[in-house]
mmCIF file of C-alpha atoms and ligand atoms in Angstrom:
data_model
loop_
_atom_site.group_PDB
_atom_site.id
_atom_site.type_symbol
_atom_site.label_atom_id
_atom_site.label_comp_id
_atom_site.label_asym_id
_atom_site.label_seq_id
_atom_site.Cartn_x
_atom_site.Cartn_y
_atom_site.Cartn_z
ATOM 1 C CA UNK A 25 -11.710 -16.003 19.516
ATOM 2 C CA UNK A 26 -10.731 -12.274 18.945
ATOM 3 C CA UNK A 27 -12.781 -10.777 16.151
ATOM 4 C CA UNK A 28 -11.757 -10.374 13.148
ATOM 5 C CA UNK A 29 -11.255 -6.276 11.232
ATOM 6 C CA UNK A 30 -10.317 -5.732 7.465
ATOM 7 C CA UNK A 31 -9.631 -2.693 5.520
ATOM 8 C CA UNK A 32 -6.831 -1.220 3.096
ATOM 9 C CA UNK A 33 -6.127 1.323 0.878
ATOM 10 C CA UNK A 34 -5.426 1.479 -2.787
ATOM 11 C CA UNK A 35 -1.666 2.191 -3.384
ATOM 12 C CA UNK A 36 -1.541 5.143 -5.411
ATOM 13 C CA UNK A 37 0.829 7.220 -3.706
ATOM 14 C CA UNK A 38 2.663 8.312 -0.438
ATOM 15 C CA UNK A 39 -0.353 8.561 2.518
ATOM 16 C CA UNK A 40 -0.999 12.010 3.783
ATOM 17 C CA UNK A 41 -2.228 13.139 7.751
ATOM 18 C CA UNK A 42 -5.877 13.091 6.248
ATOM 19 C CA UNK A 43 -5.231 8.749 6.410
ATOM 20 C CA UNK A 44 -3.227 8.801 9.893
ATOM 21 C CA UNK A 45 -6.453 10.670 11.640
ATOM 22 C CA UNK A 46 -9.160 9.157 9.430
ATOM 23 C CA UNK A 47 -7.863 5.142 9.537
ATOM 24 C CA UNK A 48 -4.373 4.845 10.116
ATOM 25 C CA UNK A 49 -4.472 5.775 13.884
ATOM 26 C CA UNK A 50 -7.484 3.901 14.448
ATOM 27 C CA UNK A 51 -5.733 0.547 12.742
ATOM 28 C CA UNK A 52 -2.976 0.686 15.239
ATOM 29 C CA UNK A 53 -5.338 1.067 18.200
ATOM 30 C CA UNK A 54 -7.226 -1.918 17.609
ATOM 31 C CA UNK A 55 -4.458 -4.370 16.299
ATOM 32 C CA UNK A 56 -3.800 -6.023 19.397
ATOM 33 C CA UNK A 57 -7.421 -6.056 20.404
ATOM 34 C CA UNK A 58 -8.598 -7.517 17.017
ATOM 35 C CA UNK A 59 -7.267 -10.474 14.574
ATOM 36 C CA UNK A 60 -6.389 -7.122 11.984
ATOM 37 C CA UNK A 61 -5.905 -7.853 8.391
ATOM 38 C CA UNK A 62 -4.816 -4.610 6.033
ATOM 39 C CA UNK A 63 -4.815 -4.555 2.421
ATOM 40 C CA UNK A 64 -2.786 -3.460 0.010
ATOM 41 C CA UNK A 65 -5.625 -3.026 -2.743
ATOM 42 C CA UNK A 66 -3.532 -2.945 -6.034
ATOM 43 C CA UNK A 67 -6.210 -4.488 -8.408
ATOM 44 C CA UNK A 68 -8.878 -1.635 -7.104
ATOM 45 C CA UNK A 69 -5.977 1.044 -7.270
ATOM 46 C CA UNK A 70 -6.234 -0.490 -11.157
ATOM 47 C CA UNK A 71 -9.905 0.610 -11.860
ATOM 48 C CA UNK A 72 -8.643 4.078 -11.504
ATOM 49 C CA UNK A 73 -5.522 3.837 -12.832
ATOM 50 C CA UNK A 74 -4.921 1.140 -15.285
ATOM 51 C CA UNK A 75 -2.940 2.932 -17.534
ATOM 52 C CA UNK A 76 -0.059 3.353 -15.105
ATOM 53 C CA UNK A 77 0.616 0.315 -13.834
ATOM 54 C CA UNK A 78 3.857 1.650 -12.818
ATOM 55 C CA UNK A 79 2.707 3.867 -10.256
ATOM 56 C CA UNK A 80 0.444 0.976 -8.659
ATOM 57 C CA UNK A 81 3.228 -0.972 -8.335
ATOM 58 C CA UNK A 82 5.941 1.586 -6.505
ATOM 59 C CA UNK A 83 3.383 2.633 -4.162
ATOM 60 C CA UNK A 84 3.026 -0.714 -2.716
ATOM 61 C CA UNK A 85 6.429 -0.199 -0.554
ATOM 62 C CA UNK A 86 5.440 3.523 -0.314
ATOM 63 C CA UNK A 87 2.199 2.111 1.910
ATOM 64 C CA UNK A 88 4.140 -0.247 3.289
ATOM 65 C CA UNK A 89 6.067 2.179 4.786
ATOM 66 C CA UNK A 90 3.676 4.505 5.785
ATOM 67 C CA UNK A 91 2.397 1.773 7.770
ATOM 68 C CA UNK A 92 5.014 0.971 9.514
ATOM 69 C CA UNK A 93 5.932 4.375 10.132
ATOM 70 C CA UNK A 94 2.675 4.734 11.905
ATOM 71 C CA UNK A 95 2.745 1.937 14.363
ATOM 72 C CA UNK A 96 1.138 -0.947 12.080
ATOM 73 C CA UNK A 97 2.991 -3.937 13.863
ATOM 74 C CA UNK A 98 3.698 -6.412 11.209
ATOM 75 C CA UNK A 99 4.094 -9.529 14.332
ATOM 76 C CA UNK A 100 0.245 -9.064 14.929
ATOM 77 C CA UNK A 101 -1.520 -7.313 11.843
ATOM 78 C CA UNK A 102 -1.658 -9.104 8.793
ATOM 79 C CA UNK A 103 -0.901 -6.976 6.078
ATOM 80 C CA UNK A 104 -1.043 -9.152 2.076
ATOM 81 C CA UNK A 105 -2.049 -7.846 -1.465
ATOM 82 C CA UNK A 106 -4.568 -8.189 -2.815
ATOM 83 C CA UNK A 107 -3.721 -9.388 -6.226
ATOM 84 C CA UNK A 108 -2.585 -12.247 -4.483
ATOM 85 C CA UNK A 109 -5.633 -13.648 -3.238
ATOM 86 C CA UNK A 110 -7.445 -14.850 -6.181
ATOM 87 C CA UNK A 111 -10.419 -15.666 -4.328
ATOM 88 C CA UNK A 112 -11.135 -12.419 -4.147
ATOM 89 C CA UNK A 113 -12.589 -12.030 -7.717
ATOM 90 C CA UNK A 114 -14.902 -15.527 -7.359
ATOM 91 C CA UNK A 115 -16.209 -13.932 -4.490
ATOM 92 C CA UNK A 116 -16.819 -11.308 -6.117
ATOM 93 C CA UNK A 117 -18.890 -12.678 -9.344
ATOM 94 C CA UNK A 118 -20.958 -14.770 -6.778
ATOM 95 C CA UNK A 119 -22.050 -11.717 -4.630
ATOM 96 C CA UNK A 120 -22.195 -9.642 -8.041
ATOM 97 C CA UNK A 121 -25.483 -11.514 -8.530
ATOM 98 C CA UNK A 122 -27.121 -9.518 -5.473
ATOM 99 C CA UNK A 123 -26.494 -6.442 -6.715
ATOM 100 C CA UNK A 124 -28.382 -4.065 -8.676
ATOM 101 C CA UNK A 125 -27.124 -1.267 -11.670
ATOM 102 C CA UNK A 126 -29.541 0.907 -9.556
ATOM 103 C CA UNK A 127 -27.721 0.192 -5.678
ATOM 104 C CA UNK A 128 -24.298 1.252 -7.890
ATOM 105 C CA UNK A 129 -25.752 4.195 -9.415
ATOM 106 C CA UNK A 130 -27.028 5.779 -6.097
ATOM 107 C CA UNK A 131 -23.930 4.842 -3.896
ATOM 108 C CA UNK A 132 -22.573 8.796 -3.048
ATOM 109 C CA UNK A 133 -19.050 7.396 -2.711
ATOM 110 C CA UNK A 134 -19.235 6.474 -6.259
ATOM 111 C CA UNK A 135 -21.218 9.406 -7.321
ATOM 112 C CA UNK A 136 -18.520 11.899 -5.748
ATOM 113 C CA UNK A 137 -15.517 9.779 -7.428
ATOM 114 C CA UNK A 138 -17.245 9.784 -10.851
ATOM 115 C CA UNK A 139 -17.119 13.687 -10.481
ATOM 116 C CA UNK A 140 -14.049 14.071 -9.458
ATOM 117 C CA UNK A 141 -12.428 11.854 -12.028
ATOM 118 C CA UNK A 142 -14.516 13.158 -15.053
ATOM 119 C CA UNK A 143 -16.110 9.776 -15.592
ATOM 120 C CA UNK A 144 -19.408 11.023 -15.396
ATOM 121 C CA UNK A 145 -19.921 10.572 -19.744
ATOM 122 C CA UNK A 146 -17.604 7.605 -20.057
ATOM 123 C CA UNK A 147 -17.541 5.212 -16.896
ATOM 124 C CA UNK A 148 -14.818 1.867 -17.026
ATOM 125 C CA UNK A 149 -17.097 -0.731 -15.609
ATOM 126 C CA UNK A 150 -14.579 -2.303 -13.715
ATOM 127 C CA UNK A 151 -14.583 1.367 -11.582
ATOM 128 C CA UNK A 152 -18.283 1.328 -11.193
ATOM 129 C CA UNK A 153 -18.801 -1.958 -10.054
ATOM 130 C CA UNK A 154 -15.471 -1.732 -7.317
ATOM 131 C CA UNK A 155 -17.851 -1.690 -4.782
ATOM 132 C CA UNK A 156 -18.854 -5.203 -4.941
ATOM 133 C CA UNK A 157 -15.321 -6.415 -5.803
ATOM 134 C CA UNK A 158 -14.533 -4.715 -1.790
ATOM 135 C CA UNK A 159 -17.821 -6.133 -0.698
ATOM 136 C CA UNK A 160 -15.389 -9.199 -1.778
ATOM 137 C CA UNK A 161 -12.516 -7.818 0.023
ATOM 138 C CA UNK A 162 -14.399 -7.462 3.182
ATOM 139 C CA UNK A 163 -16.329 -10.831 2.681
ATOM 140 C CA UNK A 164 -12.749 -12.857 1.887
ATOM 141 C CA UNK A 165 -11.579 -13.082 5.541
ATOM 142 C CA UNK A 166 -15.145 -12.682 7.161
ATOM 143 C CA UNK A 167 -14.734 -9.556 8.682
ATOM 144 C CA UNK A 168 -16.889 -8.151 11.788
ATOM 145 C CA UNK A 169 -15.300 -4.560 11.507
ATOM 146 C CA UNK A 170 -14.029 -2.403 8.754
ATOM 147 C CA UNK A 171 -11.869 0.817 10.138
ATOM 148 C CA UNK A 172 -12.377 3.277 7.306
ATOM 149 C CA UNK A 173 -12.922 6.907 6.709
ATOM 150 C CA UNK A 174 -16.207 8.130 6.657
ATOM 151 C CA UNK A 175 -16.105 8.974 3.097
ATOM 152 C CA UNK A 176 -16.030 5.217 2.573
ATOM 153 C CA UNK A 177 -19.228 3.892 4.552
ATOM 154 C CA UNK A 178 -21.844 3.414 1.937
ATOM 155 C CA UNK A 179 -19.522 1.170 0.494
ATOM 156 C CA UNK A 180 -19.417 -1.070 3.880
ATOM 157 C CA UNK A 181 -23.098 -0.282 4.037
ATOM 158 C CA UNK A 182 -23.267 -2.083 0.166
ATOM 159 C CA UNK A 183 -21.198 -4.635 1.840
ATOM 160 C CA UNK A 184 -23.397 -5.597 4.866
ATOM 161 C CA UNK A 185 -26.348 -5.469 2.042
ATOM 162 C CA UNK A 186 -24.835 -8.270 -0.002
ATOM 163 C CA UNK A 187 -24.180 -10.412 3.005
ATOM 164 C CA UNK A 188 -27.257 -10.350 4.425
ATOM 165 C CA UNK A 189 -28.974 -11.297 0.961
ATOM 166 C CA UNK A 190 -26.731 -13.721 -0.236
ATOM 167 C CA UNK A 191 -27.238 -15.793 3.337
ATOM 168 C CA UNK A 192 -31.336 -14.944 3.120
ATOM 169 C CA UNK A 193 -31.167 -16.055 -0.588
ATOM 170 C CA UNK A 194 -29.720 -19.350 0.048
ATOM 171 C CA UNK A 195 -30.632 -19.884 3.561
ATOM 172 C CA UNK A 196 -27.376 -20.210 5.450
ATOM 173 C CA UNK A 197 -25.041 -17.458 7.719
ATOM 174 C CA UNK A 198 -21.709 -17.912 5.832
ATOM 175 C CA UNK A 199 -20.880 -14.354 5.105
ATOM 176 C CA UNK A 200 -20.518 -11.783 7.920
ATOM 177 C CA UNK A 201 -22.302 -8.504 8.194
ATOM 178 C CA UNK A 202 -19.351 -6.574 8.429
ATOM 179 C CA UNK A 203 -19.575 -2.990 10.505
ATOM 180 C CA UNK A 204 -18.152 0.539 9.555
ATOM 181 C CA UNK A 205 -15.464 1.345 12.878
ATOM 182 C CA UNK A 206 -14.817 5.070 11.973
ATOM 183 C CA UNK A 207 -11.921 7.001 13.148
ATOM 184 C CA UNK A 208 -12.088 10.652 13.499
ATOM 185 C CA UNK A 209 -15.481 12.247 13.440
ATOM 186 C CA UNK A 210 -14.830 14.553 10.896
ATOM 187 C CA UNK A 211 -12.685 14.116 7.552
ATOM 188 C CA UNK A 212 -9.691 16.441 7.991
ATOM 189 C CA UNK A 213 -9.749 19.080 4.877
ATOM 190 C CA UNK A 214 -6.612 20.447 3.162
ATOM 191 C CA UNK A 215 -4.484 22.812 3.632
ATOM 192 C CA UNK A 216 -6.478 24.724 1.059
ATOM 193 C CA UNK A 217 -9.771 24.659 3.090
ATOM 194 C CA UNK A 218 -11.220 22.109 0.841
ATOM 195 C CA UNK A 219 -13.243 19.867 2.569
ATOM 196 C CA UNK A 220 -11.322 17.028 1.198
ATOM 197 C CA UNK A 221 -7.270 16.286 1.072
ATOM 198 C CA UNK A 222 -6.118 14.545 -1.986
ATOM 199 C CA UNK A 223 -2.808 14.446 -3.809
ATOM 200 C CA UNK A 224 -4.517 15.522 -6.759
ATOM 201 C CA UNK A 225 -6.005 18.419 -4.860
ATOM 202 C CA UNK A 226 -2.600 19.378 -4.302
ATOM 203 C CA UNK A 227 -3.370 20.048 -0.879
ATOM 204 C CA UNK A 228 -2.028 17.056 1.710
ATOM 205 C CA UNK A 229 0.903 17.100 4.005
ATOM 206 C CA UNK A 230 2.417 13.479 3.840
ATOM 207 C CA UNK A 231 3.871 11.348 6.226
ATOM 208 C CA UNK A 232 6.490 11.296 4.646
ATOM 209 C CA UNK A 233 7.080 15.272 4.775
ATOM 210 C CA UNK A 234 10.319 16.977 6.088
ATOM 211 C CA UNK A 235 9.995 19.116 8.759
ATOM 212 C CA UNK A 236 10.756 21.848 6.368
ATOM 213 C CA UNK A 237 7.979 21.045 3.902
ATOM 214 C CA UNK A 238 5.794 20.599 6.861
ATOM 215 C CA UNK A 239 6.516 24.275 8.298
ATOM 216 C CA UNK A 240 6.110 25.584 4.903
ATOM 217 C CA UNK A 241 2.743 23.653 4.197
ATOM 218 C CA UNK A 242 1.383 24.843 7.679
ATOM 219 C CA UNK A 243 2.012 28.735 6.663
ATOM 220 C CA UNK A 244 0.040 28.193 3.717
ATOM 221 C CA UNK A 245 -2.785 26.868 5.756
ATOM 222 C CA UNK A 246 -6.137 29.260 4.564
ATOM 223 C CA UNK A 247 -7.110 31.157 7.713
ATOM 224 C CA UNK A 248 -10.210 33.795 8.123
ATOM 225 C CA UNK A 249 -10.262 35.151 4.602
ATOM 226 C CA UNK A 250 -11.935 38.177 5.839
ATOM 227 C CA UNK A 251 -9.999 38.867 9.000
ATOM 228 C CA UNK A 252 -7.223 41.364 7.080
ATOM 229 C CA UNK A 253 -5.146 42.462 9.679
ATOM 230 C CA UNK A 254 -4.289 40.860 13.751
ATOM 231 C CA UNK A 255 -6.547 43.530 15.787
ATOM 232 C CA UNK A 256 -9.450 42.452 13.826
ATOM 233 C CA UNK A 257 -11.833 39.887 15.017
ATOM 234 C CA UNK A 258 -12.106 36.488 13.527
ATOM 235 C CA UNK A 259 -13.644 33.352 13.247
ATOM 236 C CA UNK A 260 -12.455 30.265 14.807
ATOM 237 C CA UNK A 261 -15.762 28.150 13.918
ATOM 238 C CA UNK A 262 -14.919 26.112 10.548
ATOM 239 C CA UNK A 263 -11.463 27.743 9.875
ATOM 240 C CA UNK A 264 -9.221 25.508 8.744
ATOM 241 C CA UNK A 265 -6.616 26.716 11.187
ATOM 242 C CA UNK A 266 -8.569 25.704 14.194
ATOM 243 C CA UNK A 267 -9.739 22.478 13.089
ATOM 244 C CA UNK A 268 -5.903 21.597 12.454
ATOM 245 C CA UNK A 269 -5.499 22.886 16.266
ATOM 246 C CA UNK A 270 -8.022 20.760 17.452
ATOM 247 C CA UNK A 271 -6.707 17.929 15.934
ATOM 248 C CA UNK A 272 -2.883 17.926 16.374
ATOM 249 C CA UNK A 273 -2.624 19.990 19.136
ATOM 250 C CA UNK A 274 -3.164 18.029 22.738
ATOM 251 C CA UNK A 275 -2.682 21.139 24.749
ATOM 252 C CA UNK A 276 -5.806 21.969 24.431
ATOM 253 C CA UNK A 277 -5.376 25.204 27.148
ATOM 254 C CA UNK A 278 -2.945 26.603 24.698
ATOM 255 C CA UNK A 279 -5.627 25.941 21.705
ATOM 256 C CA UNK A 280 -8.343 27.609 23.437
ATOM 257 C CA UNK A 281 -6.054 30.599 24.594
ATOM 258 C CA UNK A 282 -5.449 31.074 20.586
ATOM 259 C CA UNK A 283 -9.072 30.834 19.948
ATOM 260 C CA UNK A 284 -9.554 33.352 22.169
ATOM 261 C CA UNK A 285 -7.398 35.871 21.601
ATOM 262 C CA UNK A 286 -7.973 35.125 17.505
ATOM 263 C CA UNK A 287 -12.095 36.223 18.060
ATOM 264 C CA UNK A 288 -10.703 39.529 19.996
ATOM 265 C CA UNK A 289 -8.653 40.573 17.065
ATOM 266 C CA UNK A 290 -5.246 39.935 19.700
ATOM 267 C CA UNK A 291 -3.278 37.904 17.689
ATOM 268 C CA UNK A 292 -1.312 37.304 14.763
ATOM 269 C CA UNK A 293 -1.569 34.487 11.996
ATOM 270 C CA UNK A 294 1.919 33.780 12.559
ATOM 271 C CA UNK A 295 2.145 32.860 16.121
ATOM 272 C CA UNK A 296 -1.338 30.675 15.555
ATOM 273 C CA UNK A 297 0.744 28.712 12.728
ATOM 274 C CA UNK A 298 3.607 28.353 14.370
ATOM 275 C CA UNK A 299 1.986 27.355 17.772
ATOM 276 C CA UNK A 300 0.577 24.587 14.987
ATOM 277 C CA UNK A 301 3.888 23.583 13.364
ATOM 278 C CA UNK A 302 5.244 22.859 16.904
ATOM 279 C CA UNK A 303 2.236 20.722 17.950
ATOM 280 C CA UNK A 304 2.521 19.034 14.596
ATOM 281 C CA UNK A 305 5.865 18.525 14.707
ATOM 282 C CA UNK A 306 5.534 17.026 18.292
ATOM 283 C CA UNK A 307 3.150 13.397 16.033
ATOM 284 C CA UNK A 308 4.860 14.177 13.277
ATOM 285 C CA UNK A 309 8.303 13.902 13.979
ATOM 286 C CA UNK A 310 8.914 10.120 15.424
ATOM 287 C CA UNK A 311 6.956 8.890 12.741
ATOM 288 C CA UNK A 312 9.254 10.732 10.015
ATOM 289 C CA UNK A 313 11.979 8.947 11.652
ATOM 290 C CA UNK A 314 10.404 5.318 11.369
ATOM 291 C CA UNK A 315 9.495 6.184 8.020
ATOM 292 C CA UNK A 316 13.207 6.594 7.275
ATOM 293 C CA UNK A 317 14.083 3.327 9.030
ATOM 294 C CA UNK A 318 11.484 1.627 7.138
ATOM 295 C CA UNK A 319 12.847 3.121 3.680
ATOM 296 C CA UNK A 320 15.755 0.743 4.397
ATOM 297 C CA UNK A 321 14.249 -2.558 4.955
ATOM 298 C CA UNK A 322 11.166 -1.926 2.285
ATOM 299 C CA UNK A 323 12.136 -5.058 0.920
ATOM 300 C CA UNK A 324 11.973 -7.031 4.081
ATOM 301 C CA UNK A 325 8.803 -5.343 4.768
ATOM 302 C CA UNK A 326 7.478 -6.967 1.121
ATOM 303 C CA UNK A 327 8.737 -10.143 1.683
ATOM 304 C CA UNK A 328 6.614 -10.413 4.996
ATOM 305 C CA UNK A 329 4.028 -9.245 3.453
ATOM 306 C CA UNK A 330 4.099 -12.200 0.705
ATOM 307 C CA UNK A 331 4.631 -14.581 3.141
ATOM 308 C CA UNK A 332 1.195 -13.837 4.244
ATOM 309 C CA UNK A 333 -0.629 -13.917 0.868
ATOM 310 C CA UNK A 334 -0.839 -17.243 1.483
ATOM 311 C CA UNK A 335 -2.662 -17.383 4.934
ATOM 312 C CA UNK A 336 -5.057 -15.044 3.714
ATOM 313 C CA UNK A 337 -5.664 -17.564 0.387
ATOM 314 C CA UNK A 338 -6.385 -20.494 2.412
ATOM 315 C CA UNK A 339 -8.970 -18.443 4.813
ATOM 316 C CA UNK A 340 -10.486 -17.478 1.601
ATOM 317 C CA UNK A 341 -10.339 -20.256 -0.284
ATOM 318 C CA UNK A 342 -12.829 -21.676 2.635
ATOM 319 C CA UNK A 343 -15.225 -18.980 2.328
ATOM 320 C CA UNK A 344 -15.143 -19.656 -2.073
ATOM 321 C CA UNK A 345 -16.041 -23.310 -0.757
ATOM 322 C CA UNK A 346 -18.938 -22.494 1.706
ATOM 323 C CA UNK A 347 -20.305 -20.065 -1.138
ATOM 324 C CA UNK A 348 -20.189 -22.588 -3.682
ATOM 325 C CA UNK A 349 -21.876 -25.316 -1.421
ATOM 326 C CA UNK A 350 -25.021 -22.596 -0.688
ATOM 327 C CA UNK A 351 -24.979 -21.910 -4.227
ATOM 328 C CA UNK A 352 -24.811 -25.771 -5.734
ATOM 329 C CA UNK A 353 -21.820 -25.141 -7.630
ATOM 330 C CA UNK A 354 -19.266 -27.397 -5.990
ATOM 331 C CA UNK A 355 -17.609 -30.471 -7.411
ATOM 332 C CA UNK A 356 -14.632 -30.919 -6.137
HETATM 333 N N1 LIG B 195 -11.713 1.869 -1.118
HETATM 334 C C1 LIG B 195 -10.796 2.030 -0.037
HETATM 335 C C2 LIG B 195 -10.185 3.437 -0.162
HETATM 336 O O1 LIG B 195 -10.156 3.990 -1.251
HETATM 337 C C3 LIG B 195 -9.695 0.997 -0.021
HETATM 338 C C4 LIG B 195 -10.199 -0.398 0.191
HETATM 339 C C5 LIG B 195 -10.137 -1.428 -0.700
HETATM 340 C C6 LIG B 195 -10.836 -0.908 1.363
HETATM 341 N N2 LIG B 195 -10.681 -2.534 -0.159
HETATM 342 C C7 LIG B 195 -11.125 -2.272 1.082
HETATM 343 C C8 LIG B 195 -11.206 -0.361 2.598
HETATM 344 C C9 LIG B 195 -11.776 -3.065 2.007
HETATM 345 C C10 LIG B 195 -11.853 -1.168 3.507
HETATM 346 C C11 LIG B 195 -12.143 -2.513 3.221
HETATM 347 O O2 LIG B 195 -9.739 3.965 0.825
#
């Protein structure tokens, strides 16, 4: 039996290139390898943003797009919602009980989202505790592998934690120990420089990008602050240039002529950006034009996606029913 991967993303918007080289590209990779379940995590996109329902609810075909833009093959990857699956939530309360305020308080994904949402003073419980309710997530299909972004491995580490003491607690192996699979070994930053690209950062190019908002995004890209004009030497180490080269460009000669020639002081900003764009353009383009096609059958795309809801239900429903039975809690 193939093994089994789940992950997702909270629908709060249009996915950006950070997601195709941290998870997205990684997904499509191992779908055919792997029984692949993605998704769509519109009660945890809640915790964050529960008074705008709205938006939760139009990015759902936004990421279903995106997805299919990118390769995600709806025939073999099983893509549902996650409001759905009801089971979700009793797996949560149940695996709730083996974890600590403490564990919560010291996870750094947490930490780092607390800060960056200004919930440091006044913290909505049903945030704080979304690690354990994707502990649940992971848990609901018993999951061997979780594809994420790096950003997001202390939460699979929480995960694995849970697991492993709800089966020592009660003697018995039904959940999984579910491993991080990470994509790229970096996270890519923004266009700004920041180390991390975020719609609310204002710094992401989307899939969903024309080509002319892509050229326009790349020009902006920061560069050696303190290289002022092309004959003077610069640094290729860390600039956020380079590390876009490195990443979208595969001709790697061409990349390391640039570097080159950038260190000497022999080259212009312009012709390293545009040498970019092109590269860019090169990934970017076909899946700009499946985006499109997928804009027109979004509703096709959601009905599929239902369909599945209740697959994933039944597979969970059996894992409520093996908790229950370690736990003495089962009647019926
Ligand atoms: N927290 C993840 C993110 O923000 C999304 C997510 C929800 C997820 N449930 C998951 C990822 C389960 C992996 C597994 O990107």
């Amino acid at each position: 039996m193939k093994k089994r991967i789940l992950t997702g993303d909270r629908p709060t918007g249009k996915m950006h290139i950070g997601h195709l080289i941290g998870s997205l590209r990684n997904r499509v990779k191992l779908q055919y390898e792997y029984d692949q379940f993605v998704m769509v995590a519109n009660v945890q996109a809640l915790t964050d943003n529960f008074h705008n329902p709205e938006k939760v609810k139009e990015s759902i075909g936004d990421l279903l797009c995106d997805y299919y833009a990118v390769g995600i093959d709806y025939d073999v990857t099983t893509v549902f919602i996650q409001s759905e699956v009801p089971q979700i939530h009793e797996i949560f309360i149940y695996l709730a009980n083996f974890a600590t305020v403490q564990q919560l308080s010291h996870n750094p994904t947490i930490k780092t989202e607390l800060a960056q949402k200004g919930f440091e003073k006044s913290t909505p419980l049903g945030f704080y505790i979304y690690p354990i309710h994707q502990a649940a997530d992971i848990c609901c299909v018993k999951a061997d592998l979780v594809p994420v972004g790096r950003d997001q491995a202390p939460m699979v580490e929480d995960c694995r934690e849970l697991a492993r003491k709800f089966n020592q607690t009660y003697g018995v192996s039904v959940l999984h120990e579910a491993q991080a699979l990470f994509g790229a070994s970096r996270n890519l930053p923004g266009i700004d420089g920041n180390a991390k690209m975020g719609k609310s950062l204002n710094n992401a190019i989307y899939l969903a990008d024309t080509t002319e908002e892509l050229r326009k995004k790349v020009f902006m890209i920061k560069t050696d602050p303190n290289r002022i004009r092309a004959t003077d030497p610069g640094t290729v180490e860390g600039n956020t240039i380079f590390i876009y080269h490195d990443t979208f460009n595969e001709n790697t000669a061409e990349v390391e002529d640039l570097k080159e020639r950038y260190r000497r002081g022999t080259i212009g900003d312009v012709e390293v950006k545009q040498k970019l764009y092109d590269a860019m353009e090169r990934q970017l383009g076909p899946i700009r034009e499946r985006r499109r096609e997928a804009e027109g059958k979004k509703a096709e795309l959601l009905e599929r996606v239902i369909e599945n809801n209740n697959r994933v239900r039944a597979i969970a429903q059996e894992v409520v029913d093996q908790m229950k039975d370690a736990m003495k809690i089962r009647f019926s």
